[in-house]
Every structure is written in structure tokens, then in C-alpha cells.
Short mmCIF file of C-alpha atoms in Angstrom, two decimals:
data_model
loop_
_atom_site.label_atom_id
_atom_site.label_comp_id
_atom_site.label_asym_id
_atom_site.label_seq_id
_atom_site.Cartn_x
_atom_site.Cartn_y
_atom_site.Cartn_z
CA UNK A 144 23.08 -2.23 5.86
CA UNK A 145 21.94 -5.28 3.80
CA UNK A 146 19.71 -4.97 0.83
CA UNK A 147 16.33 -6.70 1.58
CA UNK A 148 15.73 -9.76 -0.60
CA UNK A 149 12.38 -10.20 -2.05
CA UNK A 150 10.11 -12.05 0.38
CA UNK A 151 10.50 -15.84 0.52
CA UNK A 152 8.10 -17.62 -1.85
CA UNK A 153 7.87 -14.67 -4.30
CA UNK A 154 7.87 -16.15 -7.66
CA UNK A 155 10.44 -14.61 -9.98
CA UNK A 156 10.23 -16.06 -13.47
CA UNK A 157 13.32 -16.25 -15.56
CA UNK A 158 11.83 -14.46 -18.65
CA UNK A 159 15.09 -12.45 -19.64
CA UNK A 160 14.95 -13.84 -23.04
CA UNK A 161 12.03 -13.03 -25.49
CA UNK A 162 11.23 -15.65 -27.83
CA UNK A 163 11.67 -15.10 -31.64
CA UNK A 164 9.03 -12.97 -33.03
CA UNK A 165 8.01 -16.01 -35.26
CA UNK A 166 6.96 -17.95 -32.10
CA UNK A 167 4.83 -15.22 -30.81
CA UNK A 168 1.20 -15.98 -30.72
CA UNK A 169 -0.34 -14.30 -33.79
CA UNK A 170 -3.82 -14.00 -35.01
CA UNK A 171 -3.72 -17.05 -36.73
CA UNK A 172 -2.98 -19.58 -33.74
CA UNK A 173 -4.91 -18.03 -31.07
CA UNK A 174 -6.42 -21.11 -29.23
CA UNK A 175 -10.12 -20.85 -29.23
CA UNK A 176 -10.21 -21.67 -25.53
CA UNK A 177 -8.69 -18.38 -24.92
CA UNK A 178 -11.60 -16.48 -26.60
CA UNK A 179 -13.17 -15.47 -23.39
CA UNK A 180 -10.36 -13.83 -21.81
CA UNK A 181 -11.33 -10.21 -20.70
CA UNK A 182 -8.43 -8.27 -22.06
CA UNK A 183 -8.63 -9.95 -25.08
CA UNK A 184 -12.39 -9.98 -26.08
CA UNK A 185 -12.45 -6.18 -24.81
CA UNK A 186 -9.75 -5.33 -27.36
CA UNK A 187 -7.53 -4.02 -24.56
CA UNK A 188 -4.78 -6.15 -25.65
CA UNK A 189 -2.70 -3.67 -27.71
CA UNK A 190 -3.12 -1.07 -24.92
CA UNK A 191 -1.61 -3.50 -22.37
CA UNK A 192 1.14 -4.20 -24.69
CA UNK A 193 1.86 -0.60 -25.21
CA UNK A 194 1.66 0.38 -21.36
CA UNK A 195 4.00 -2.87 -20.58
CA UNK A 196 6.56 -1.83 -23.17
CA UNK A 197 6.77 1.71 -21.38
CA UNK A 198 7.07 -0.13 -18.01
CA UNK A 199 9.91 -2.21 -19.55
CA UNK A 200 11.41 1.04 -20.76
CA UNK A 201 11.10 2.71 -17.16
CA UNK A 202 13.16 -0.52 -15.84
CA UNK A 203 15.71 0.22 -18.48
CA UNK A 204 15.72 3.87 -17.43
CA UNK A 205 16.24 2.93 -13.77
CA UNK A 206 19.15 0.81 -14.55
CA UNK A 207 20.76 3.81 -16.77
CA UNK A 208 20.10 6.07 -13.62
CA UNK A 209 21.98 3.59 -11.23
CA UNK A 210 24.89 3.20 -13.82
CA UNK A 211 25.13 7.12 -14.06
CA UNK A 212 24.95 7.32 -10.37
CA UNK A 213 22.02 9.76 -10.24
CA UNK A 214 20.70 11.05 -7.00
CA UNK A 215 18.81 8.44 -4.66
CA UNK A 216 15.80 10.50 -4.29
CA UNK A 217 15.30 10.99 -7.94
CA UNK A 218 15.76 7.23 -8.46
CA UNK A 219 13.13 6.56 -5.84
CA UNK A 220 10.54 9.08 -7.47
CA UNK A 221 10.97 7.05 -10.95
CA UNK A 222 10.58 3.66 -8.83
CA UNK A 223 7.18 5.17 -7.17
CA UNK A 224 6.10 6.17 -10.78
CA UNK A 225 7.00 2.86 -12.21
CA UNK A 226 4.98 1.07 -9.36
CA UNK A 227 1.94 3.23 -10.06
CA UNK A 228 1.99 2.41 -13.64
CA UNK A 229 2.19 -1.42 -12.72
CA UNK A 230 -0.80 -0.97 -10.26
CA UNK A 231 -2.72 0.57 -13.24
CA UNK A 232 -2.36 -2.34 -15.47
CA UNK A 233 -3.24 -4.57 -12.66
CA UNK A 234 -6.30 -2.86 -12.13
CA UNK A 235 -7.33 -2.73 -15.71
CA UNK A 236 -6.75 -6.50 -16.06
CA UNK A 237 -8.54 -7.07 -13.08
CA UNK A 238 -11.54 -5.20 -14.30
CA UNK A 239 -11.48 -6.89 -17.50
CA UNK A 240 -11.25 -10.20 -15.74
CA UNK A 241 -14.48 -9.40 -13.56
CA UNK A 242 -16.38 -8.04 -16.51
CA UNK A 243 -15.90 -11.13 -18.73
CA UNK A 244 -14.41 -14.28 -17.20
CA UNK A 245 -16.02 -13.95 -13.73
CA UNK A 246 -19.26 -12.43 -15.06
CA UNK A 247 -19.64 -15.34 -17.57
CA UNK A 248 -18.84 -18.08 -14.75
CA UNK A 249 -21.51 -16.50 -12.47
CA UNK A 250 -24.04 -16.36 -15.21
CA UNK A 251 -23.41 -20.01 -15.89
CA UNK A 252 -23.61 -20.73 -12.23
CA UNK A 253 -22.48 -23.83 -10.31
CA UNK A 254 -18.98 -24.68 -8.95
CA UNK A 255 -17.09 -22.90 -11.49
CA UNK A 256 -18.78 -19.56 -10.47
CA UNK A 257 -17.85 -20.10 -6.85
CA UNK A 258 -14.21 -21.04 -7.95
CA UNK A 259 -13.83 -18.05 -10.26
CA UNK A 260 -15.08 -15.57 -7.37
CA UNK A 261 -12.73 -17.10 -4.90
CA UNK A 262 -9.75 -16.99 -7.52
CA UNK A 263 -10.52 -13.29 -8.00
CA UNK A 264 -10.81 -12.39 -4.31
CA UNK A 265 -7.40 -14.11 -3.77
CA UNK A 266 -5.77 -11.96 -6.67
CA UNK A 267 -7.46 -8.78 -5.20
CA UNK A 268 -5.74 -9.54 -1.94
CA UNK A 269 -2.40 -10.28 -3.34
CA UNK A 270 -2.90 -6.85 -5.08
CA UNK A 271 -3.91 -5.08 -2.09
CA UNK A 272 -1.17 -6.55 0.22
CA UNK A 273 1.89 -6.08 -2.36
CA UNK B 270 -15.21 -0.91 -18.55
CA UNK B 271 -12.57 1.42 -19.56
CA UNK B 272 -8.68 0.94 -18.60
CA UNK B 273 -7.74 3.24 -15.68
CA UNK B 274 -5.06 5.69 -16.54
CA UNK B 275 -2.25 6.25 -14.13
CA UNK B 276 -3.24 8.97 -11.73
CA UNK B 277 -2.64 12.75 -13.00
CA UNK B 278 0.78 14.02 -12.24
CA UNK B 279 2.63 10.69 -12.39
CA UNK B 280 5.75 11.09 -14.13
CA UNK B 281 6.14 8.87 -16.82
CA UNK B 282 9.76 9.28 -18.50
CA UNK B 283 10.03 8.26 -22.15
CA UNK B 284 12.96 6.06 -21.74
CA UNK B 285 12.20 3.30 -24.19
CA UNK B 286 15.61 3.77 -25.91
CA UNK B 287 18.69 2.75 -24.33
CA UNK B 288 21.74 4.83 -25.14
CA UNK B 289 24.68 3.19 -26.79
CA UNK B 290 27.10 1.72 -24.33
CA UNK B 291 29.64 4.05 -25.12
CA UNK B 292 27.65 6.96 -23.72
CA UNK B 293 27.18 5.18 -20.33
CA UNK B 294 28.85 6.61 -17.51
CA UNK B 295 31.85 4.53 -16.91
CA UNK B 296 34.31 4.62 -14.00
CA UNK B 297 36.30 7.27 -15.67
CA UNK B 298 33.69 10.06 -15.85
CA UNK B 299 31.97 9.67 -12.67
CA UNK B 300 31.37 13.40 -11.19
CA UNK B 301 33.22 13.63 -8.03
CA UNK B 302 30.16 15.20 -6.47
CA UNK B 303 28.35 11.70 -6.71
CA UNK B 304 30.87 9.99 -4.47
CA UNK B 305 28.87 10.10 -1.48
CA UNK B 306 25.77 8.28 -3.03
CA UNK B 307 24.78 5.39 -0.62
CA UNK B 308 24.07 2.83 -3.35
CA UNK B 309 27.58 3.53 -4.86
CA UNK B 310 29.58 4.12 -1.59
CA UNK B 311 28.18 0.70 -0.22
CA UNK B 312 28.95 -1.29 -3.45
CA UNK B 313 25.40 -2.09 -3.84
CA UNK B 314 25.50 -0.77 -7.59
CA UNK B 315 26.05 -3.98 -9.27
CA UNK B 316 23.21 -5.69 -7.06
CA UNK B 317 20.81 -2.98 -7.88
CA UNK B 318 21.62 -3.28 -11.75
CA UNK B 319 21.20 -7.30 -11.54
CA UNK B 320 17.76 -6.88 -9.88
CA UNK B 321 16.65 -4.11 -12.33
CA UNK B 322 17.46 -6.27 -15.05
CA UNK B 323 15.48 -8.95 -13.67
CA UNK B 324 12.46 -6.77 -13.43
CA UNK B 325 13.04 -5.67 -16.93
CA UNK B 326 12.73 -9.31 -17.61
CA UNK B 327 9.47 -9.57 -15.99
CA UNK B 328 8.13 -6.72 -17.71
CA UNK B 329 9.18 -8.42 -21.12
CA UNK B 330 7.49 -11.77 -19.67
CA UNK B 331 4.27 -9.90 -18.92
CA UNK B 332 4.05 -8.73 -22.54
CA UNK B 333 4.75 -12.15 -23.78
CA UNK B 334 1.78 -13.41 -21.55
CA UNK B 335 -0.23 -10.71 -23.01
CA UNK B 336 0.76 -11.66 -26.56
CA UNK B 337 0.07 -15.51 -25.84
CA UNK B 338 -3.19 -14.63 -24.15
CA UNK B 339 -2.44 -16.26 -21.07
CA UNK B 340 -4.84 -16.74 -18.24
CA UNK B 341 -5.54 -13.09 -16.40
CA UNK B 342 -5.03 -14.27 -12.89
CA UNK B 343 -1.75 -15.79 -13.90
CA UNK B 344 -0.61 -12.44 -15.36
CA UNK B 345 -1.90 -10.63 -12.12
CA UNK B 346 0.27 -13.03 -9.88
CA UNK B 347 3.28 -12.01 -12.11
CA UNK B 348 2.35 -8.32 -11.67
CA UNK B 349 2.16 -8.73 -7.90
CA UNK B 350 5.58 -10.43 -7.95
CA UNK B 351 7.22 -7.49 -10.27
CA UNK B 352 5.61 -5.05 -7.70
CA UNK B 353 6.97 -6.66 -4.68
CA UNK B 354 10.54 -6.93 -6.49
CA UNK B 355 10.24 -3.07 -7.20
CA UNK B 356 9.33 -2.42 -3.68
CA UNK B 357 12.46 -4.32 -2.42
CA UNK B 358 14.58 -2.13 -4.68
CA UNK B 359 13.00 1.05 -3.25
CA UNK B 360 13.47 -0.04 0.13
CA UNK B 361 17.06 -0.91 -0.35
CA UNK B 362 17.83 2.40 -2.09
CA UNK B 363 16.12 4.34 0.73
CA UNK B 364 18.19 2.35 3.25
CA UNK B 365 21.43 3.12 1.56
CA UNK B 366 20.15 6.78 1.25
CA UNK B 367 19.46 7.22 4.88
CA UNK B 368 22.68 5.48 6.00
CA UNK B 369 24.68 7.58 3.82
CA UNK B 370 23.47 10.79 2.20
CA UNK B 371 21.13 11.66 5.32
CA UNK B 372 23.39 10.57 7.76
CA UNK B 373 26.21 12.61 6.42
CA UNK B 374 24.05 15.70 6.08
CA UNK B 375 22.81 15.15 9.59
CA UNK B 376 26.35 14.92 10.88
CA UNK B 377 27.30 18.03 9.20
CA UNK B 378 24.18 19.79 10.66
CA UNK B 379 22.56 23.04 9.65
CA UNK B 380 20.04 23.70 6.68
CA UNK B 381 21.12 20.81 4.70
CA UNK B 382 20.53 18.13 7.16
CA UNK B 383 16.90 19.45 7.59
CA UNK B 384 16.46 19.62 3.81
CA UNK B 385 17.69 16.05 3.56
CA UNK B 386 15.45 14.87 6.04
CA UNK B 387 12.29 16.48 4.53
CA UNK B 388 13.32 15.16 1.13
CA UNK B 389 13.64 11.75 2.65
CA UNK B 390 10.38 11.87 4.31
CA UNK B 391 8.71 12.77 1.20
CA UNK B 392 10.08 9.77 -0.80
CA UNK B 393 9.03 7.58 1.94
CA UNK B 394 5.41 8.94 1.86
CA UNK B 395 5.35 8.51 -1.81
CA UNK B 396 6.48 4.88 -1.45
CA UNK B 397 3.72 4.15 1.25
CA UNK B 398 1.03 5.69 -0.85
CA UNK B 399 1.93 4.22 -4.14
CA UNK C 191 8.87 19.13 9.92
CA UNK C 192 5.16 19.40 9.72
CA UNK C 193 2.67 16.74 10.15
CA UNK C 194 1.28 15.65 6.86
CA UNK C 195 -2.61 16.16 6.72
CA UNK C 196 -4.58 13.42 4.99
CA UNK C 197 -4.79 13.73 1.29
CA UNK C 198 -7.32 16.40 0.13
CA UNK C 199 -10.78 14.97 -0.60
CA UNK C 200 -10.48 12.19 1.83
CA UNK C 201 -13.67 11.94 3.63
CA UNK C 202 -13.42 12.02 7.16
CA UNK C 203 -16.81 11.52 8.94
CA UNK C 204 -17.64 12.94 12.29
CA UNK C 205 -18.71 10.07 13.99
CA UNK C 206 -17.45 10.55 17.45
CA UNK C 207 -20.83 10.17 18.99
CA UNK C 208 -22.61 6.82 19.01
CA UNK C 209 -26.40 7.05 18.91
CA UNK C 210 -28.39 6.01 22.08
CA UNK C 211 -28.86 2.21 21.93
CA UNK C 212 -32.51 2.49 21.40
CA UNK C 213 -31.81 4.06 17.97
CA UNK C 214 -29.46 1.33 16.70
CA UNK C 215 -31.09 -0.80 13.96
CA UNK C 216 -32.60 -3.90 15.61
CA UNK C 217 -33.93 -7.13 14.25
CA UNK C 218 -37.21 -5.39 14.04
CA UNK C 219 -36.55 -2.52 11.67
CA UNK C 220 -34.03 -4.10 9.11
CA UNK C 221 -35.16 -2.57 5.94
CA UNK C 222 -35.90 -5.54 3.45
CA UNK C 223 -33.99 -3.85 0.82
CA UNK C 224 -30.84 -4.73 2.68
CA UNK C 225 -31.38 -8.38 2.72
CA UNK C 226 -29.30 -9.32 0.11
CA UNK C 227 -26.02 -7.58 1.54
CA UNK C 228 -23.15 -9.97 1.45
CA UNK C 229 -21.82 -9.47 5.02
CA UNK C 230 -25.56 -10.10 6.13
CA UNK C 231 -26.70 -12.88 4.13
CA UNK C 232 -23.50 -14.80 4.82
CA UNK C 233 -23.77 -14.29 8.62
CA UNK C 234 -20.48 -12.66 8.88
CA UNK C 235 -22.14 -9.57 10.45
CA UNK C 236 -21.14 -10.49 14.17
CA UNK C 237 -17.56 -11.33 12.85
CA UNK C 238 -16.99 -7.83 11.38
CA UNK C 239 -18.45 -6.30 14.54
CA UNK C 240 -15.96 -8.09 16.69
CA UNK C 241 -13.07 -7.31 14.38
CA UNK C 242 -13.96 -3.59 14.34
CA UNK C 243 -14.45 -3.43 18.05
CA UNK C 244 -10.97 -4.80 18.33
CA UNK C 245 -9.75 -2.15 15.86
CA UNK C 246 -11.28 0.52 17.88
CA UNK C 247 -9.52 -0.95 20.88
CA UNK C 248 -6.19 -0.66 18.86
CA UNK C 249 -7.04 3.14 18.22
CA UNK C 250 -7.61 3.46 21.95
CA UNK C 251 -4.34 1.73 22.71
CA UNK C 252 -2.38 3.93 20.39
CA UNK C 253 -3.62 7.23 22.04
CA UNK C 254 -2.54 5.58 25.26
CA UNK C 255 0.80 4.99 24.04
CA UNK C 256 1.06 8.66 22.67
CA UNK C 257 -0.16 9.77 26.19
CA UNK C 258 2.50 7.74 28.06
CA UNK C 259 5.11 8.61 25.37
CA UNK C 260 5.99 5.27 24.39
CA UNK C 261 8.81 4.77 21.69
CA UNK C 262 8.13 5.95 18.31
CA UNK C 263 9.02 2.70 16.78
CA UNK C 264 6.68 0.60 18.94
CA UNK C 265 3.84 2.85 18.12
CA UNK C 266 4.56 2.33 14.54
CA UNK C 267 4.48 -1.36 14.96
CA UNK C 268 0.98 -0.89 16.44
CA UNK C 269 -0.27 1.30 13.38
CA UNK C 270 1.04 -1.21 11.01
CA UNK C 271 -0.78 -4.15 12.78
CA UNK C 272 -3.90 -1.88 12.75
CA UNK C 273 -3.57 -1.16 9.32
CA UNK C 274 -3.24 -4.95 8.39
CA UNK C 275 -6.33 -5.61 10.61
CA UNK C 276 -8.39 -2.98 8.56
CA UNK C 277 -7.26 -4.24 5.28
CA UNK C 278 -8.45 -7.84 6.26
CA UNK C 279 -11.71 -6.53 7.22
CA UNK C 280 -12.01 -4.62 3.74
CA UNK C 281 -10.98 -7.69 1.94
CA UNK C 282 -13.48 -9.75 3.74
CA UNK C 283 -16.31 -7.24 2.99
CA UNK C 284 -15.42 -6.92 -0.79
CA UNK C 285 -15.32 -10.91 -1.03
CA UNK C 286 -18.90 -10.96 0.46
CA UNK C 287 -19.86 -8.17 -1.85
CA UNK C 288 -18.50 -9.76 -5.01
CA UNK C 289 -20.03 -13.17 -3.91
CA UNK C 290 -23.53 -11.97 -3.24
CA UNK C 291 -24.55 -8.31 -4.30
CA UNK C 292 -22.38 -8.45 -7.61
CA UNK C 293 -22.96 -12.11 -8.39
CA UNK C 294 -26.77 -11.41 -8.03
CA UNK C 295 -26.65 -8.41 -10.30
CA UNK C 296 -24.62 -10.24 -12.89
CA UNK C 297 -27.20 -13.37 -12.75
CA UNK C 298 -30.13 -10.72 -13.29
CA UNK C 299 -27.96 -8.98 -16.05
CA UNK C 300 -28.57 -5.59 -17.73
CA UNK C 301 -27.55 -2.20 -16.53
CA UNK C 302 -27.43 -3.04 -12.98
CA UNK C 303 -25.00 -5.84 -13.54
CA UNK C 304 -22.68 -3.40 -15.28
CA UNK C 305 -22.98 -0.68 -12.72
CA UNK C 306 -22.35 -3.06 -10.09
CA UNK C 307 -19.16 -4.31 -11.55
CA UNK C 308 -18.13 -0.80 -12.34
CA UNK C 309 -18.74 0.22 -8.59
CA UNK C 310 -16.71 -2.97 -7.33
CA UNK C 311 -13.81 -2.08 -9.45
CA UNK C 312 -13.58 1.53 -8.13
CA UNK C 313 -13.68 0.08 -4.71
CA UNK C 314 -10.87 -2.23 -5.60
CA UNK C 315 -8.93 0.61 -6.92
CA UNK C 316 -9.41 2.71 -3.76
CA UNK C 317 -8.24 -0.45 -1.65
CA UNK C 318 -5.11 -1.07 -3.78
CA UNK C 319 -4.09 2.68 -3.61
CA UNK C 320 -4.83 3.63 -0.09
CA UNK D 15 -7.11 14.00 28.53
CA UNK D 16 -9.91 11.40 29.43
CA UNK D 17 -10.02 8.32 27.30
CA UNK D 18 -13.63 7.31 27.06
CA UNK D 19 -14.39 4.17 28.71
CA UNK D 20 -15.07 1.36 26.34
CA UNK D 21 -18.71 0.19 26.01
CA UNK D 22 -19.52 -3.19 28.05
CA UNK D 23 -18.28 -6.06 26.18
CA UNK D 24 -15.46 -4.40 24.45
CA UNK D 25 -12.62 -6.93 24.29
CA UNK D 26 -9.48 -5.61 26.00
CA UNK D 27 -7.01 -4.56 23.20
CA UNK D 28 -3.35 -6.09 23.42
CA UNK D 29 -1.89 -2.98 24.74
CA UNK D 30 -0.66 -2.85 28.37
CA UNK D 31 -2.92 -1.97 31.16
CA UNK D 32 -3.34 1.80 31.80
CA UNK D 33 -1.60 2.90 34.83
CA UNK D 34 -3.48 4.90 37.34
CA UNK D 35 -4.34 8.46 36.51
CA UNK D 36 -1.82 9.84 39.18
CA UNK D 37 1.05 7.83 37.11
CA UNK D 38 0.15 9.58 33.92
CA UNK D 39 3.03 11.68 32.52
CA UNK D 40 1.97 15.33 32.92
CA UNK D 41 3.98 18.39 32.01
CA UNK D 42 5.81 18.40 35.48
CA UNK D 43 6.92 14.60 35.42
CA UNK D 44 8.15 13.80 31.90
CA UNK D 45 10.83 11.28 32.43
CA UNK D 46 14.04 12.54 31.04
CA UNK D 47 14.59 9.29 29.05
CA UNK D 48 11.51 10.25 27.03
CA UNK D 49 12.56 13.93 26.47
CA UNK D 50 14.01 12.88 23.04
CA UNK D 51 10.92 11.32 21.59
CA UNK D 52 9.91 13.31 18.38
CA UNK D 53 6.42 13.66 18.71
CA UNK D 54 6.95 14.89 22.12
CA UNK D 55 9.72 17.42 21.69
CA UNK D 56 7.95 18.94 18.67
CA UNK D 57 4.76 19.33 20.48
CA UNK D 58 2.80 17.27 18.16
CA UNK D 59 1.63 15.14 21.15
CA UNK D 60 -1.98 16.83 21.16
CA UNK D 61 -2.17 16.51 17.48
CA UNK D 62 -1.64 13.08 17.25
CA UNK D 63 -4.31 12.38 20.20
CA UNK D 64 -6.62 14.43 18.06
CA UNK D 65 -6.25 12.55 15.12
CA UNK D 66 -6.38 9.12 16.81
CA UNK D 67 -9.54 10.06 18.56
CA UNK D 68 -11.15 10.87 15.27
CA UNK D 69 -9.85 7.47 13.87
CA UNK D 70 -11.41 5.71 16.96
CA UNK D 71 -14.49 7.51 16.10
CA UNK D 72 -14.36 6.12 12.51
CA UNK D 73 -14.01 2.44 13.90
CA UNK D 74 -17.16 3.06 15.80
CA UNK D 75 -18.80 4.52 12.73
CA UNK D 76 -17.91 1.52 10.80
CA UNK D 77 -19.51 -0.81 13.31
CA UNK D 78 -22.55 1.39 13.50
CA UNK D 79 -22.68 0.91 9.64
CA UNK D 80 -22.41 -2.86 9.85
CA UNK D 81 -25.15 -2.88 12.62
CA UNK D 82 -27.48 -0.82 10.41
CA UNK D 83 -26.45 -3.02 7.48
CA UNK D 84 -25.29 -0.21 5.10
CA UNK D 85 -24.37 -0.71 1.65
CA UNK D 86 -21.00 -2.88 1.38
CA UNK D 87 -19.44 -0.31 -1.03
CA UNK D 88 -20.22 2.71 1.42
CA UNK D 89 -18.63 0.85 4.19
CA UNK D 90 -15.45 -0.08 2.00
CA UNK D 91 -15.10 3.79 1.11
CA UNK D 92 -15.07 4.64 4.70
CA UNK D 93 -12.58 1.85 5.48
CA UNK D 94 -10.17 3.33 2.83
CA UNK D 95 -10.61 6.97 4.26
CA UNK D 96 -9.81 5.43 7.74
CA UNK D 97 -6.59 3.68 6.25
CA UNK D 98 -5.36 6.74 4.64
CA UNK D 99 -5.94 8.61 7.97
CA UNK D 100 -3.93 5.92 9.76
CA UNK D 101 -1.27 6.12 7.18
CA UNK D 102 -0.95 9.88 7.63
CA UNK D 103 -0.49 9.48 11.33
CA UNK D 104 2.21 6.81 10.84
CA UNK D 105 4.02 9.04 8.37
CA UNK D 106 3.92 11.82 10.68
CA UNK D 107 5.36 9.78 13.53
CA UNK D 108 8.14 8.44 11.30
CA UNK D 109 8.93 12.05 10.36
CA UNK D 110 9.19 13.20 13.87
CA UNK D 111 11.30 10.05 14.78
CA UNK D 112 13.76 10.64 11.86
CA UNK D 113 14.03 14.46 12.62
CA UNK D 114 14.66 13.84 16.44
CA UNK D 115 15.53 10.53 17.62
CA UNK D 116 17.46 9.19 14.27
CA UNK D 117 19.23 12.47 13.85
CA UNK D 118 20.25 12.75 17.45
CA UNK D 119 21.85 9.06 17.31
CA UNK D 120 23.39 9.94 14.05
CA UNK D 121 24.93 13.14 15.64
CA UNK D 122 26.30 10.94 18.42
CA UNK D 123 27.57 8.24 16.03
CA UNK D 124 28.88 4.98 16.95
CA UNK D 125 26.62 1.87 17.22
CA UNK D 126 23.57 3.55 18.40
CA UNK D 127 23.44 5.62 15.23
CA UNK D 128 23.68 2.36 13.13
CA UNK D 129 21.01 0.57 15.25
CA UNK D 130 18.58 3.53 15.10
CA UNK D 131 19.13 3.68 11.25
CA UNK D 132 18.34 -0.16 10.82
CA UNK D 133 15.43 0.09 13.22
CA UNK D 134 13.89 2.79 11.08
CA UNK D 135 14.42 1.23 7.88
CA UNK D 136 12.49 -1.96 9.09
CA UNK D 137 9.55 0.40 10.39
CA UNK D 138 9.40 2.15 6.87
CA UNK D 139 9.45 -1.52 5.23
CA UNK D 140 6.39 -2.53 7.56
CA UNK D 141 4.59 0.47 6.52
CA UNK D 142 5.37 0.28 2.68
CA UNK D 143 4.25 -3.38 2.96
CA UNK D 144 1.26 -3.11 4.93
#
């Protein structure tokens, strides 16, 4: 049986190479336009980074399990755990986004409020259906 | 709002450190008992490794997006893409498992067949519910 | 293999009996406190009722398929279609809720805004994980 | 078992027309071609019917909640419960299908075994992605 490919249209970024640390956004060069981002203003940034590093470690652990030819069911259990961890990150980011970006836009009102609400709804639909 | 933690009971392996290459399972030390694993016997091993390396790259890309304070919705779009890629790997592994391990156990019959079917059903339920 | 029961704690209302029509909420007895509900103020009420009647018909169709002992895979295809229809209803209700109830609470500000945002996030998490 | 008649005005679901009662499969006239269906041979038929009647009742309860203009979040909670109940039915049917139809095909071997495994994998993918 062939391995199913990801559904067509799924964006798969080529992000296998990490930029040198010196090019990472540091505290000194944060654009002011980003100040309202939920995960930043709520000081959750370090927490998300920690969780994503653990998820990256789970991806490496899965490769090791395949290389060492571990039992399929044990690999599937790890995939389920990793999927749950990813979902938790997504739900946390969505919470922060609603609490900050969307709430700010709604308070200001007008077209931006409507646009932000529509955008959030689409992101929720992608999460529910993925 | 607080960041939701993974549901209790979710196994989160500490696999952040990759063992030195020399310790990886090579062709010379594959236990013979593993020979029947679906993803191995169907030569899908290299394909799974390639896809998991890309997923690992996506996890790194997400960290970079958080570090650079990208827009929440764009991050969520990447999380959905990564979740879909993980699901495809899981469905592929499950296919291989049914086609090889489970089918072999069923052909042999007896308690092992029943056990393998029960185990596969539980793995499917975890995938559907995660 | 035993049939898995719904996960513990899942509320399963006993709503098999429809109240006499005379007891249904009519235009004359709509509590004014409900006037701000999203699905009502956006005139989507009739649309949701139409979609839920179709979903009810799908549940009856599934019973008929079981009674007539149709092929398992065909029944599963209908279950997937019904699940997708339910998800669409949920996403629509959530959109309306964000656009109306939550947006109104955010505009008013204070504790109610925070509470509504938290409540919405929990509902989203239930949808994503169910 | 008697299926409650749809209320007037209920749209006809997409399923086939119900045969006259005399043609319903009773204990005495089960077609032999159906004998291998998992949910039948494992005597789970009555259980599935009971659960689907409850799901049908949940669909009616949701309509009543919309008609009575209940709070959006309470409706969403019921939708999540109904989705979970549907998923449990799907997982049960899939278990029975693997244990009986697929296992029988695998034991017989040949093209039918491969076809049944492929068909089951596709049904699992639909469940995971819906």
C-alpha cells in the first residue's frame, strides 16, 4: 500500500536550516509594530519556545524509533502524543490571539474588527478540521 | 489567559538529545525479530525518515517564527500544516502495520491475531481522538 | 472486541422526547435576555434548524443501514459525512458567537469580556479535541 | 424495531428508501451474503441501534435548543458530546469490521485481502481527518 501524501495545497515550508543565532530577533530589534502580538505581550514567548523545542525533540525521537525499527504501535503512540502537544500549542496561541489582537481590534471597531474576527474563525476551522 | 497544558496522561518523552551516529541502529545490528515490521519490510523506512526530518524542520521553523514575533495567525497556519503532515505519517504507518504485522498475525490465527487486532483498534482510536 | 463506550464524563442528554408543539418557544415568549445571541441576531436560526433536521435524518438513515445490515464501510462513510456536517454547524455557531456575544462583551470591557473570551477558548478546545 | 416517523416538513435524508416492513431482515431471513458483517455476527446490532437512537435524540435536542434560543456555548457543548458519541459508534463499527470482514478476507488471502485492507485504511483516514 502506498504512503498517503499530505493533502494537496498543504503548505510545507522549507525551514530545515536555522539561521545563525546572530540573525535571530533579539530584544533590541523587536519591531514596534509587533508589540501587540498576544503571545509576546502576555510573556508567553519563552513558554512556547520551550514547548516547541520539546516537540522538535519528539520529531527527532520518532526518527530514531524508525531508524532502530521499533514496533509500529509504539511509534504511533508517540505520534499521537506529539500531535496532542502541537494542538495544545495551537490552542494556547489562539487564546492569546483572541485575548489581545482580536480584543484590541474589536475595541477599536470598524472594518479591522470584522476582518480580525473572520480571520480568527478561519484559523479555528483549520484547527478543528486538521 | 493561561496556556493549556497537554491533557494529563499524555506521554511526553524526553528525547531532545540525539545519540551519536555511531550508536544508531545500522544494518548490521537489526534484531531479526524486527524483520516483519511493516514500514521496514515494505521499504518505506527512508520515506518516513525524510518526512519526519521535514516535520522536525517545521518545528524549528515555528520556533523561529515565535522568536521573530511573527503574526499569530501565520504561526497557526504552520501548526495546522505540521499537524496534517504528522497525521499523514501516522496513517501511513498504520497502513503498513495492518498490511504486514496484523495480516501476518491473522493468517497465523490464535490469541496473537486477536491481540494484534485489539492493539490496532486502540491505536486507531488514539489517532481519531487526538 | 468490545464496543468502546463514550469517554467518561461525556454528557449525553436524554432528549429523545420532543415537547408538545405548544410548549416550544414561540415568537411571543422569547426572553429579551436572549436577544443578543449571535445565531439569532444574525438571522441564522432557520438555517441551523434546517441543517440539524438534515443531521437528524442522517442519524435515522444510519439506523436503517444497520437494520438492513449494509456494508460496514458504507456505514462508516455516512458517519464521516454526518460528523463533518456537525462540525460545520459547530463552526458556524462559534463564528456567530465570536462576532456577536464575545465582540459585545469585549466592547463593554471588564470582567465579562475576560470571562466570555475564556469561555470561548474552552469551547474551541473541546471542538478541536472532539 | 420501529423507527419514529419524521415530523412533517422534515427533509428526506440522502439514504435509500426504506423497504416495506415485510422486506426487513429478520432473524429468519438474513441473507447469507450479510452473514460476515462484523456488527451482525458479533451481535452488536441492537447496541448500535440503541446508540444511534440516542444520537438522533441529541440532534432533536439541539434543534430544540436553537428554537428556544439557548446560549451558544451550551449548544456547542452538546454538539461536542454528540460528535464524541458518533466517533465512538464509528470506532466500534471499525473494530467489528477489522475483527470480522477484514480478518476473514486476510485468512482467505489473495486480491480480496489486499482490497479489504486498502478499503479499511481509507475509512480510517476519513475518520482521522473528519
